[in-house]
Coordinates of C-alpha atoms and ligand atoms in Angstrom, one line a residue:
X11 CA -1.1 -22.6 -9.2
X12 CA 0.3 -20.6 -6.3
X13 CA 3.8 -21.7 -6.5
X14 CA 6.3 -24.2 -8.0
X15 CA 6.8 -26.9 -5.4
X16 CA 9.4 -28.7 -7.4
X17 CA 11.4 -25.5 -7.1
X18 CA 10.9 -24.8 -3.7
X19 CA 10.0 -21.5 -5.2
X20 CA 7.3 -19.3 -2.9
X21 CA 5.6 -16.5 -4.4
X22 CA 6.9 -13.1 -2.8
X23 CA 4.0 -11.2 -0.7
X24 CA 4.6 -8.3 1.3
X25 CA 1.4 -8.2 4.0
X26 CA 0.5 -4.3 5.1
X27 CA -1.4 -4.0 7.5
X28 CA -1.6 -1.1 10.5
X29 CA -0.3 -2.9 13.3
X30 CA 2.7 -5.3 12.8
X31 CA 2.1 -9.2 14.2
X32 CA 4.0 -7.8 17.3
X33 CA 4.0 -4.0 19.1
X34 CA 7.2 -2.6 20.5
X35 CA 7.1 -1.5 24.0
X36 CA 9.8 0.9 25.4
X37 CA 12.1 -0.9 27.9
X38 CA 14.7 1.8 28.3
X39 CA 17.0 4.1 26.0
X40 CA 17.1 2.5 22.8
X41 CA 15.5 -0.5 24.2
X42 CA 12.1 -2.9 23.5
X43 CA 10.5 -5.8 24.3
X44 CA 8.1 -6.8 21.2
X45 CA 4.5 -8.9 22.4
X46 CA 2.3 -10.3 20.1
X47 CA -0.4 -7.7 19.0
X48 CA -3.7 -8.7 19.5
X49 CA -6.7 -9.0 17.7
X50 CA -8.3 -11.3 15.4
X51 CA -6.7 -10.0 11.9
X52 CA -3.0 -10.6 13.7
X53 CA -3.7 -14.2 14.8
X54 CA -5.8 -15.1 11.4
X55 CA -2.8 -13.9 9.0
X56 CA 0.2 -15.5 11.3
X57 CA -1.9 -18.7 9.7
X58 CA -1.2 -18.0 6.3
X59 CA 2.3 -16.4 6.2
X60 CA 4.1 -19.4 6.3
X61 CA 3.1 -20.4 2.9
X62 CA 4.7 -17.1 1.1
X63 CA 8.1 -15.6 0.9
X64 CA 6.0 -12.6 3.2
X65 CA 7.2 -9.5 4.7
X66 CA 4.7 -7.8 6.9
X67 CA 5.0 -4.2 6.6
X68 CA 3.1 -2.0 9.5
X69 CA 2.7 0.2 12.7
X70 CA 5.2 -0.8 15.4
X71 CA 3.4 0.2 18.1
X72 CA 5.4 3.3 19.4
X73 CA 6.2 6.7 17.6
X74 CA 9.7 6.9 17.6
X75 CA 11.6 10.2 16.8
X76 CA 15.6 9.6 17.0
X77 CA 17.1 8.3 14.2
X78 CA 19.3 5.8 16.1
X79 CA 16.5 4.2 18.1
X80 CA 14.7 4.2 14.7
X81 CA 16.9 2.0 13.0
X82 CA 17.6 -0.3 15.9
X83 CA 14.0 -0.9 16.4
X84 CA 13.9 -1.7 12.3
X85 CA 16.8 -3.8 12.7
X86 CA 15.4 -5.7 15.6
X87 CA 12.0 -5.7 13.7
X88 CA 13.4 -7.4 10.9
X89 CA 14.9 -10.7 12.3
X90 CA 10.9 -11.1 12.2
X91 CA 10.6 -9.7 8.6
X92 CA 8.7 -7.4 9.7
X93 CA 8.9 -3.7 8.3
X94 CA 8.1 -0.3 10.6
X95 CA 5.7 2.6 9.3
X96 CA 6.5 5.5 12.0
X97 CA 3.4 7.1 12.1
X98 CA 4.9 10.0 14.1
X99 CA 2.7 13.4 14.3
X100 CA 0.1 11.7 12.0
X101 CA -1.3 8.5 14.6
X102 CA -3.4 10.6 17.4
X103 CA -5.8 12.2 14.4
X104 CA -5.5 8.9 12.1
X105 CA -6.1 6.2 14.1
X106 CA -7.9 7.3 17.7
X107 CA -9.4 10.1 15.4
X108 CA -10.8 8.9 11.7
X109 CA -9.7 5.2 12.2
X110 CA -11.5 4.3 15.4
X111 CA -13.6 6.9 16.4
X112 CA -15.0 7.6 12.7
X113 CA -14.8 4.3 10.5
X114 CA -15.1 1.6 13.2
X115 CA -18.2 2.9 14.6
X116 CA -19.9 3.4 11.1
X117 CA -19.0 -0.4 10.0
X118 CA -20.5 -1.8 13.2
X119 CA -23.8 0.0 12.7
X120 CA -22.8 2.4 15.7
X121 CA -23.3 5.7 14.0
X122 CA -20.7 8.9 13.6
X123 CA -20.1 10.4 16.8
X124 CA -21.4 14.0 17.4
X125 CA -18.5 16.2 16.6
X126 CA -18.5 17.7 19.9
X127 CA -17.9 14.9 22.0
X128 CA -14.6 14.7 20.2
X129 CA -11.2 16.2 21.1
X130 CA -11.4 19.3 20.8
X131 CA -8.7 20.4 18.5
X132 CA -9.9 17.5 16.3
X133 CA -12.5 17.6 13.8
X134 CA -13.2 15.5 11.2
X135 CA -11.8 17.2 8.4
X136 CA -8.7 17.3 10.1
X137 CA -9.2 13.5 10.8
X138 CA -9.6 12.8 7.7
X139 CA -6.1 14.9 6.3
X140 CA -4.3 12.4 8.8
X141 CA -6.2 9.2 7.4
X142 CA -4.9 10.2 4.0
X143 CA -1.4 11.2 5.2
X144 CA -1.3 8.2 7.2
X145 CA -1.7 6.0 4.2
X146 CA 1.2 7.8 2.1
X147 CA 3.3 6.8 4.9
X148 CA 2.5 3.3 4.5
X149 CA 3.1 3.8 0.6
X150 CA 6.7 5.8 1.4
X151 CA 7.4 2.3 2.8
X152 CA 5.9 0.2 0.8
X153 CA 8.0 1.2 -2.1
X154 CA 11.3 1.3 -0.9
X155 CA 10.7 -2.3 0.2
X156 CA 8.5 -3.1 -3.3
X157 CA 10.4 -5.7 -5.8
X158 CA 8.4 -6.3 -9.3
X159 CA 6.2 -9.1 -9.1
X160 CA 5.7 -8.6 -5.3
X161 CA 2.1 -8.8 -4.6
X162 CA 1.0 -6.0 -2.1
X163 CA -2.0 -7.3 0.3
X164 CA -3.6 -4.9 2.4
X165 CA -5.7 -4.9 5.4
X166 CA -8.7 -3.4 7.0
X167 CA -9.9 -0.1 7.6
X168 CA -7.1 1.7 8.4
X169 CA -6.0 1.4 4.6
X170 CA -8.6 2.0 2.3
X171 CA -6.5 4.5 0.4
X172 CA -4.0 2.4 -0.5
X173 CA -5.0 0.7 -3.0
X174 CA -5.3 4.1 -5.2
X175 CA -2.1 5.4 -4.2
X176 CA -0.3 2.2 -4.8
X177 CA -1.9 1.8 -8.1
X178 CA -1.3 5.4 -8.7
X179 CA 2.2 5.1 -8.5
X180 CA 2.3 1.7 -10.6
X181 CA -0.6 0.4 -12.3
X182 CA 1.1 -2.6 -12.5
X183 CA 1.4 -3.5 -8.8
X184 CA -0.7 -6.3 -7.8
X185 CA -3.0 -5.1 -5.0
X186 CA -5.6 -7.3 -2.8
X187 CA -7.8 -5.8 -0.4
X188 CA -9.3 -7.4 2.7
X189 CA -11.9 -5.8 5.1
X190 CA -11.7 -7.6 8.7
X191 CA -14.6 -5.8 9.8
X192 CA -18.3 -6.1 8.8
X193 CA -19.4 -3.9 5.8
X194 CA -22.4 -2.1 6.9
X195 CA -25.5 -1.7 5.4
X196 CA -26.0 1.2 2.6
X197 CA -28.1 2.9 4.8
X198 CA -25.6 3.4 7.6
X199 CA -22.5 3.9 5.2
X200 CA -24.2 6.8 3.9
X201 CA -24.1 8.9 6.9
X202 CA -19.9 9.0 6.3
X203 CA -18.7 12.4 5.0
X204 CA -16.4 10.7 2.8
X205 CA -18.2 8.0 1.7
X206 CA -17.5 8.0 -2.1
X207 CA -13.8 9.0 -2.1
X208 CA -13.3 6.0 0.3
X209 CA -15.3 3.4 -2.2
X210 CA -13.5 5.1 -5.3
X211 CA -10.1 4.1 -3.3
X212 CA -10.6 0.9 -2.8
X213 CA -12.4 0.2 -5.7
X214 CA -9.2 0.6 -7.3
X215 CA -7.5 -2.7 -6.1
X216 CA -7.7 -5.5 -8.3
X217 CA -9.6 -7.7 -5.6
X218 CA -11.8 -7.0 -2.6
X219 CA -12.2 -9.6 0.1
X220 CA -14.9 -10.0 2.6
X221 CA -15.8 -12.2 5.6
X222 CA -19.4 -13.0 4.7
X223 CA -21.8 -13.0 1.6
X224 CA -23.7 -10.6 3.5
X225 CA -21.1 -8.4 3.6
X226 CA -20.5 -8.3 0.5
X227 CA -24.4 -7.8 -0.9
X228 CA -24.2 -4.4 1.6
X229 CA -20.9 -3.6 -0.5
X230 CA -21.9 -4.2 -3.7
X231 CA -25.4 -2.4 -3.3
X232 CA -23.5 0.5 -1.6
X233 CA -21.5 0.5 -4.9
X234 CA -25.0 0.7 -6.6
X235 CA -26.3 3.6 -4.9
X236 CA -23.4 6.0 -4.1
X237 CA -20.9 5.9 -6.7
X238 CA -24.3 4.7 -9.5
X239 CA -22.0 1.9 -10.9
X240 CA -22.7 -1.8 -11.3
X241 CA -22.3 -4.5 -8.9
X242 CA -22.5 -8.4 -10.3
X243 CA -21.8 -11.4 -8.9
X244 CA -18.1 -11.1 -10.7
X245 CA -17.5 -7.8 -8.8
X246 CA -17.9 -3.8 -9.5
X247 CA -17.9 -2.1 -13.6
X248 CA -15.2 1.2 -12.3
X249 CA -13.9 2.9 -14.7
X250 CA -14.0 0.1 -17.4
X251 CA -12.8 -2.6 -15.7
X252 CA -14.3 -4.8 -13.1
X253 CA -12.7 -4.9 -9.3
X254 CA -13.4 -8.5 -8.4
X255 CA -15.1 -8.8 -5.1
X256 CA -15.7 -12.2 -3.3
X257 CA -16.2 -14.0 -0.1
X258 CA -13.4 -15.3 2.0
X259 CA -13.9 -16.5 5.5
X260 CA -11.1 -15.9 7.6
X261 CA -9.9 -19.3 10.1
X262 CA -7.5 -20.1 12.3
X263 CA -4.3 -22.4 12.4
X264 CA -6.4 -25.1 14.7
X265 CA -3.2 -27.5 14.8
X266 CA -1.5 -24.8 17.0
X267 CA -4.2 -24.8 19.3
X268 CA -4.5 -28.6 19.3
X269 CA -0.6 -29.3 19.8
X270 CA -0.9 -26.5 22.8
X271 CA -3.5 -27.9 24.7
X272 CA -1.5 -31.4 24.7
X273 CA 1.7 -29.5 26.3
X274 CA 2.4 -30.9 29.8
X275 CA 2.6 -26.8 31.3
X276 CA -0.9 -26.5 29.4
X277 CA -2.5 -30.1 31.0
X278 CA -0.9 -28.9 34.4
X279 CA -2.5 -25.0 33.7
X280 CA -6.0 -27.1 33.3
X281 CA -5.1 -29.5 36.5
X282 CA -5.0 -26.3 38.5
X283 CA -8.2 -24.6 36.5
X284 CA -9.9 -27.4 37.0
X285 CA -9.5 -27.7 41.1
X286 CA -9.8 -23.9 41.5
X287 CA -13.4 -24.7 40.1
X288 CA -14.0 -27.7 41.8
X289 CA -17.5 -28.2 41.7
X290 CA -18.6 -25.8 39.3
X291 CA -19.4 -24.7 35.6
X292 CA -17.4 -22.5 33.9
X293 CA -18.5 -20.0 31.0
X294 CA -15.6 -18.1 29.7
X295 CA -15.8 -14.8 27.6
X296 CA -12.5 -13.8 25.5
X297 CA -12.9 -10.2 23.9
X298 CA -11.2 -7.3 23.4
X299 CA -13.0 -4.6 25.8
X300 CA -14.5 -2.8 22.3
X301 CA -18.3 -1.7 21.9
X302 CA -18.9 -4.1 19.5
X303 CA -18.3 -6.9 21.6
X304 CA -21.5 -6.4 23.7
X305 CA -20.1 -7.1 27.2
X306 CA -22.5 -5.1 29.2
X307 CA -25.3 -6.9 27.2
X308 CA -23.4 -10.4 28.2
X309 CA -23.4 -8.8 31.9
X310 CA -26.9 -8.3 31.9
X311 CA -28.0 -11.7 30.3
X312 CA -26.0 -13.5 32.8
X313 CA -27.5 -11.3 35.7
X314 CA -31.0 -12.6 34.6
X315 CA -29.7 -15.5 34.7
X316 CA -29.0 -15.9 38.1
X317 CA -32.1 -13.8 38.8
X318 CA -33.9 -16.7 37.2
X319 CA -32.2 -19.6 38.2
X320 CA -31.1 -19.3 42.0
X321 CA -30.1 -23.1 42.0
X322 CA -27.4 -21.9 39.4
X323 CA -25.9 -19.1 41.9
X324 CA -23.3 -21.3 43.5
X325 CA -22.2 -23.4 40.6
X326 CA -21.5 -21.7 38.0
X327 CA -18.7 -18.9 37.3
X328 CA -18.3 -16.6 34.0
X329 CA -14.4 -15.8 33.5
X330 CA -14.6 -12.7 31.2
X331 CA -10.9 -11.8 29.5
X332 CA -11.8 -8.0 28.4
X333 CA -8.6 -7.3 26.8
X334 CA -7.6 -3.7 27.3
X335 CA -8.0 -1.7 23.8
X336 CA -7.4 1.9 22.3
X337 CA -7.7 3.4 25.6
X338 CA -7.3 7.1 23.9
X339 CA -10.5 6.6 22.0
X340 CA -13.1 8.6 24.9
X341 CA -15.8 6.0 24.1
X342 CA -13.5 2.6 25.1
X343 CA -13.0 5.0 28.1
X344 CA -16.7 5.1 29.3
X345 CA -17.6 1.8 28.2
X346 CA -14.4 0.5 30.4
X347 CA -16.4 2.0 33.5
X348 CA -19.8 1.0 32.3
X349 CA -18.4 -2.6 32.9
X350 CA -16.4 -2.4 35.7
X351 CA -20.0 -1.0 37.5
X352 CA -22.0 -3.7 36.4
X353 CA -19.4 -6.5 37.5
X354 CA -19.7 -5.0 40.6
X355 CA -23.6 -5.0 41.0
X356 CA -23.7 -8.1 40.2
X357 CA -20.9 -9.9 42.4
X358 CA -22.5 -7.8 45.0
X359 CA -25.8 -9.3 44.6
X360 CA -25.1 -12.5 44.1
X361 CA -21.6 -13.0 45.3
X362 CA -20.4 -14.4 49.0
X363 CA -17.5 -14.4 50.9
X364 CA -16.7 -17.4 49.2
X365 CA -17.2 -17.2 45.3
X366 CA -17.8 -14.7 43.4
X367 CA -20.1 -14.9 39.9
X368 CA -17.9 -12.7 38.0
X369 CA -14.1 -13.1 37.8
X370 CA -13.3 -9.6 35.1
X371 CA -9.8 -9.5 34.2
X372 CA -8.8 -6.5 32.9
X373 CA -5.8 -7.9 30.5
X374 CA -4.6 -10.1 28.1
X375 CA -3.5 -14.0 29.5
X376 CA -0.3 -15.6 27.7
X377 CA -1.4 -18.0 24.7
X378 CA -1.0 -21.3 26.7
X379 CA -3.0 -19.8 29.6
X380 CA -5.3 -18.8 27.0
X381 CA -5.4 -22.2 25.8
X382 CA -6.2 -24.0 28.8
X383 CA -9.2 -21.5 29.8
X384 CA -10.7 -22.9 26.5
X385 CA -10.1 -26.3 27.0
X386 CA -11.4 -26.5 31.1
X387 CA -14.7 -24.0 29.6
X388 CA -17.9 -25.4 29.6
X389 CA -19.9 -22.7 27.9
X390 CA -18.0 -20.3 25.4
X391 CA -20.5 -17.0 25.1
X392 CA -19.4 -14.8 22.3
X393 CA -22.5 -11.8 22.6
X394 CA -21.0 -9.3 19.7
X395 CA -23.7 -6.8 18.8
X396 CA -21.7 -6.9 15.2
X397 CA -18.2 -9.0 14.5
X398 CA -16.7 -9.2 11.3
X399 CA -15.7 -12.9 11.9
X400 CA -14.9 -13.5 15.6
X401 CA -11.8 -15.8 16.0
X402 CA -12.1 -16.5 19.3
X403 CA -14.9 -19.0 18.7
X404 CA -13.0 -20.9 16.4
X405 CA -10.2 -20.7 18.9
X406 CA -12.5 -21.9 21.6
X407 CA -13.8 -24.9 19.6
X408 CA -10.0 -26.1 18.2
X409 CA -9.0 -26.5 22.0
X410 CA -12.3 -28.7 22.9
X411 CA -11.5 -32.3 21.7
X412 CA -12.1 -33.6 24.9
X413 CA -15.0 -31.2 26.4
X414 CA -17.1 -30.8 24.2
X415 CA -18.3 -27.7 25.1
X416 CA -21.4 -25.3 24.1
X417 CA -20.7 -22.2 22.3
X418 CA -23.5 -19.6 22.8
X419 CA -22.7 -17.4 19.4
X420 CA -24.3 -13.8 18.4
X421 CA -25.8 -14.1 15.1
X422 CA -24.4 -10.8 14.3
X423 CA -20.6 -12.2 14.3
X424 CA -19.6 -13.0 10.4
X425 CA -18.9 -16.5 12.7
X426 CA -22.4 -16.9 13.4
X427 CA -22.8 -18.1 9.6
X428 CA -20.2 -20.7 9.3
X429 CA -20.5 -22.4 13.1
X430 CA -24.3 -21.6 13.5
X431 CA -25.2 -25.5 13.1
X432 CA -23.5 -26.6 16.0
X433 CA -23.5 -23.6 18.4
X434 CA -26.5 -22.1 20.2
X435 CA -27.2 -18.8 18.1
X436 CA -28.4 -16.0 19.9
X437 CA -29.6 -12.4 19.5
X438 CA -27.2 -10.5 21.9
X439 CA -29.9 -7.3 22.6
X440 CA -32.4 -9.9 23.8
X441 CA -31.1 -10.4 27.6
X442 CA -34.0 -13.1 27.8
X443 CA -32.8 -15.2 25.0
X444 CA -28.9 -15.3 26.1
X445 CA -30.0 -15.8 29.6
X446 CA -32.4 -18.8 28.4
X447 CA -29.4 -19.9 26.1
X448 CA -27.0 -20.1 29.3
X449 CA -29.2 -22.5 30.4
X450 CA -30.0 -24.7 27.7
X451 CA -25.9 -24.6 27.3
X452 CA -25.4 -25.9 31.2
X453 CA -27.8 -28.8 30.9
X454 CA -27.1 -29.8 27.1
X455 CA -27.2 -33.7 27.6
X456 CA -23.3 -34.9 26.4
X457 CA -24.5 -36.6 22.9
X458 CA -26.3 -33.4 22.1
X459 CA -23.3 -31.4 22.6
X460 CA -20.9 -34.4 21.1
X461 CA -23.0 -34.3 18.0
X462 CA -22.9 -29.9 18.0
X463 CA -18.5 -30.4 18.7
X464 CA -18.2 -32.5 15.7
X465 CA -20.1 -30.3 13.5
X466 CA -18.1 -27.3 14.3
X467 CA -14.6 -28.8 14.7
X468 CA -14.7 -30.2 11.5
X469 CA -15.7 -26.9 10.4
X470 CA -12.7 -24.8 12.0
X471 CA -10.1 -27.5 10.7
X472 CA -10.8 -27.5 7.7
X473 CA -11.7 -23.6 6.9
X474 CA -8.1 -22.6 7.9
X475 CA -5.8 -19.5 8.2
X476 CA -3.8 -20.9 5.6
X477 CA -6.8 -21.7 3.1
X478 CA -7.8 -18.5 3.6
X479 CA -4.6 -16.8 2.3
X480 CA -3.9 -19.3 -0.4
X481 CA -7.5 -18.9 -1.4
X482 CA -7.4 -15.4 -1.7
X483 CA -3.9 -15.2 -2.9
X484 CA -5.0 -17.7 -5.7
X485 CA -8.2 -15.5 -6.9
X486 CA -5.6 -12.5 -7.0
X487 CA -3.6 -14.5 -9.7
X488 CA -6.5 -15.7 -11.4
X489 CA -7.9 -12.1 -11.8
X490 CA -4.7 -10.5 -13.1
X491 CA -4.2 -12.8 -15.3
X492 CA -7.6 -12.8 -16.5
X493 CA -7.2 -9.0 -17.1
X494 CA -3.6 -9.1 -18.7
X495 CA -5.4 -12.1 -21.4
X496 CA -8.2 -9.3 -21.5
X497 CA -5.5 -6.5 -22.8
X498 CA -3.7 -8.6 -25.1
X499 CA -7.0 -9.6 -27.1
Ligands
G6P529 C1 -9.9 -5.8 14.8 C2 -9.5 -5.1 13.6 C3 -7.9 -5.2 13.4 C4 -7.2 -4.7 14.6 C5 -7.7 -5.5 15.8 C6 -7.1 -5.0 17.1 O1 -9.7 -7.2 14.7 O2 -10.1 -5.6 12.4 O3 -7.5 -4.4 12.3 O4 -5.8 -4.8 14.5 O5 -9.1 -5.3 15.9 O6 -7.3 -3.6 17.3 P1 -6.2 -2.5 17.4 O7 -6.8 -1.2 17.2 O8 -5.6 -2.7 18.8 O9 -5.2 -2.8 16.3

């Protein structure tokens, strides 16, 4: 049991993670204005929060060096009970440098960067020192903020090194660890420098958590072949004890997407969709504008497309969100270009003075705006090359009670396994097949796509946000306890 109802009592977590639910942006001299951070992990965990006494310790989004703007920005910070890590001097190598331009590419199957295309007064050794500073900053704070019998729950990438720390500094902490990315084959996870002081790190949590069972068969064999230690289906034998490692498929809170589209602003935000395009399909893409998210390949599908399908060219629009994302990192750079050319080949082929194909927005759209575009949709096309979940189809599908829409889905999203009945699954490298799916999606006859709807909505409902948490939070318990009964005997 998770917690005592009758008391009211909730258990105590504290939620670390390297960005903080909301980033601080400077407004002036010892002033902010917080916005919601974005990403998938950040909307999947403001699900589950709810049901814990939870403080949500992270990155605020700014390097701040006065003292006094400091502790305004933690005293502002914690109305939301959220706590700051100020990454100062450390954040350029750790998270442009070994986080995003090291790690994330490895996980997605994109290979390590050649070291001269990086910065150059960065390498990867020096990378790597801030990596591991990086995460004794998040244990300075962790412990001045840590009360016994807290359980400490980190996040992702970013933190794959504190586990150990925490665990150095007290075995008795109870630590969960939850990758939000993909875990990538053996093969690929080889080619990292570092790759067994990483594992060794987090093998030292109590439980591992991953999207997909496929994720965690590439963990486990990893395990097997780098550090020569056993993987079962209970976990990983380290060090005389087993670190439990298990599947837990992140969702969202569909309610809150459900109760937004039914807002009169929202219904009028459709209206005025809906008339702007009159007399026309629309498929909508939400991503951030990250390599893994196969943009260019959506671009090029859709340019077949029309190629192929010239009675198509006036009636249909694709409205692609490409949320702007770790600009420093030189390869988000390129790829930002790489996009913005291709949008314009293809408006200027198949555009007129009148409508365009391609509407790109270069930013992020306010959550009931965000809402509405998934409700007035008729196609959702989600073309990740690799995802580790990919909220935004669940999103997508909780705001389509009334359309019915078709989602084209990548098989390579950690998604593609739970919603792959009812969406169109395709291979986002093979241009032909996404194009072909785009048009299977724009004449799907309504009970076809009814019958699709059902299969997935009941899906997203019930695999929530908040399941997630509890069920991970739940196999935590289970697991200490099962290893304090184990010490006893
Ligand atoms: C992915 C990662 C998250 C990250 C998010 C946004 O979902 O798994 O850890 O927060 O992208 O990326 P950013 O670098 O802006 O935090």
């Amino acid at each position: 049991m998770l917690y005592d109802d009758a008391r009211g009592e909730r258990p105590r977590l504290l939620v670390v993670a390297n960005r903080l639910p909301v980033s601080a942006k400077r407004t002036g001299e010892n002033s902010w204005s917080l916005e919601m951070s974005p990403g998938g992990l950040v909307s999947g965990l403001l699900g589950v929060t709810s049901q814990f006494d939870t403080k949500w310790v992270g990155w605020p989004g700014v390097d701040v060096y006065n003292e006094v703007e400091k502790n305004a920005l933690t005293k502002s910070l914690a109305e939301m009970k959220c706590i700051p890590v100020f990454l100062n001097g450390v954040f350029d190598q750790y998270y442009n440098g070994y986080c995003n331009g090291i790690l994330w590419p490895i996980l997605h199957h994109m290979g390590l960067p050649q070291e001269d295309q990086q910065d150059t007064n960065q390498t990867f050794e020096t990378q790597y020192d801030a990596y591991k500073k990086a995460n004794r900053m998040f244990l300075d704070v962790i412990i001045q903020n840590y009360e016994e019998g807290d359980t400490v729950w980190c996040h992702d990438y970013h933190l794959m090194f504190l586990p150990q720390y925490l665990k150095e500094h007290n075995n008795k902490i109870k630590v969960g660890w939850f990758l939000h990315s993909p875990f990538p084959s053996s093969e690929v996870y080889k080619t990292l420098p570092s790759r067994s002081e990483l594992l060794r790190a987090i093998l030292t949590a109590d439980l591992l958590g991953f999207h997909t069972y496929d994720f965690v068969r590439h963990f486990l064999s990893t395990c097997t072949r780098i550090l020569g230690v056993e993987g079962t289906n209970e976990g990983v034998v380290y060090q005389g004890r087993v670190t439990r490692v298990a599947v837990f498929p992140i969702g969202i809170d569909p309610d809150r997407f459900i109760r937004t589209c039914k807002l009169p602003e929202v219904t009028q935000q459709m209206n005025e969709l809906k008339e702007r395009f009159a007399g026309k399909k629309v498929i909508l893409g939400v991503d951030r504008l990250d390599m893994i998210k196969g943009i260019p390949q959506k671009y090029l599908a859709f340019e077949k497309f029309l190629e192929e399908n010239p009675y198509w060219r006036d009636k249909v629009v694709l409205v692609q969100i490409a949320v702007p994302t770790r600009n420093d990192v030189p390869e988000y750079r390129k790829l930002k270009s790489q996009v913005h050319g291709l949008v314009g080949r293809i408006n200027g082929r198949f555009g007129s003075v009148s409508s365009l194909p391609i509407h790109h927005l270069d930013c992020s759209v306010d959550f009931n705006y965000l809402c509405a575009l998934y409700a007035i949709a008729d196609v959702m096309l989600v073309t990740s090359l690799r995802d580790g979940m990919n909220l935004v189809s669940y999103e997508f599908v909780a705001c389509q009670e009334a359309k019915k829409g078709v989602l084209v889905l990548s098989e390579f999203a950690g998604a593609g396994q739970s919603l792959g009945v009812g969406a169109l699954l395709v291979n986002p490298w093979d241009v032909t097949e996404v194009s072909s799916a785009i048009k299977e999606a724009l004449n799907m006859p309504a009970e076809e796509r009814e019958t699709r709807h059902k299969f997935n909505f009941q899906y997203v409902y019930t695999h929530s946000a908040k399941k997630w948490g509890s069920d991970f939070m739940s196999e935590l318990n289970d697991t200490i306890a099962e290893s304090e009964l184990q010490i006893r005997n």
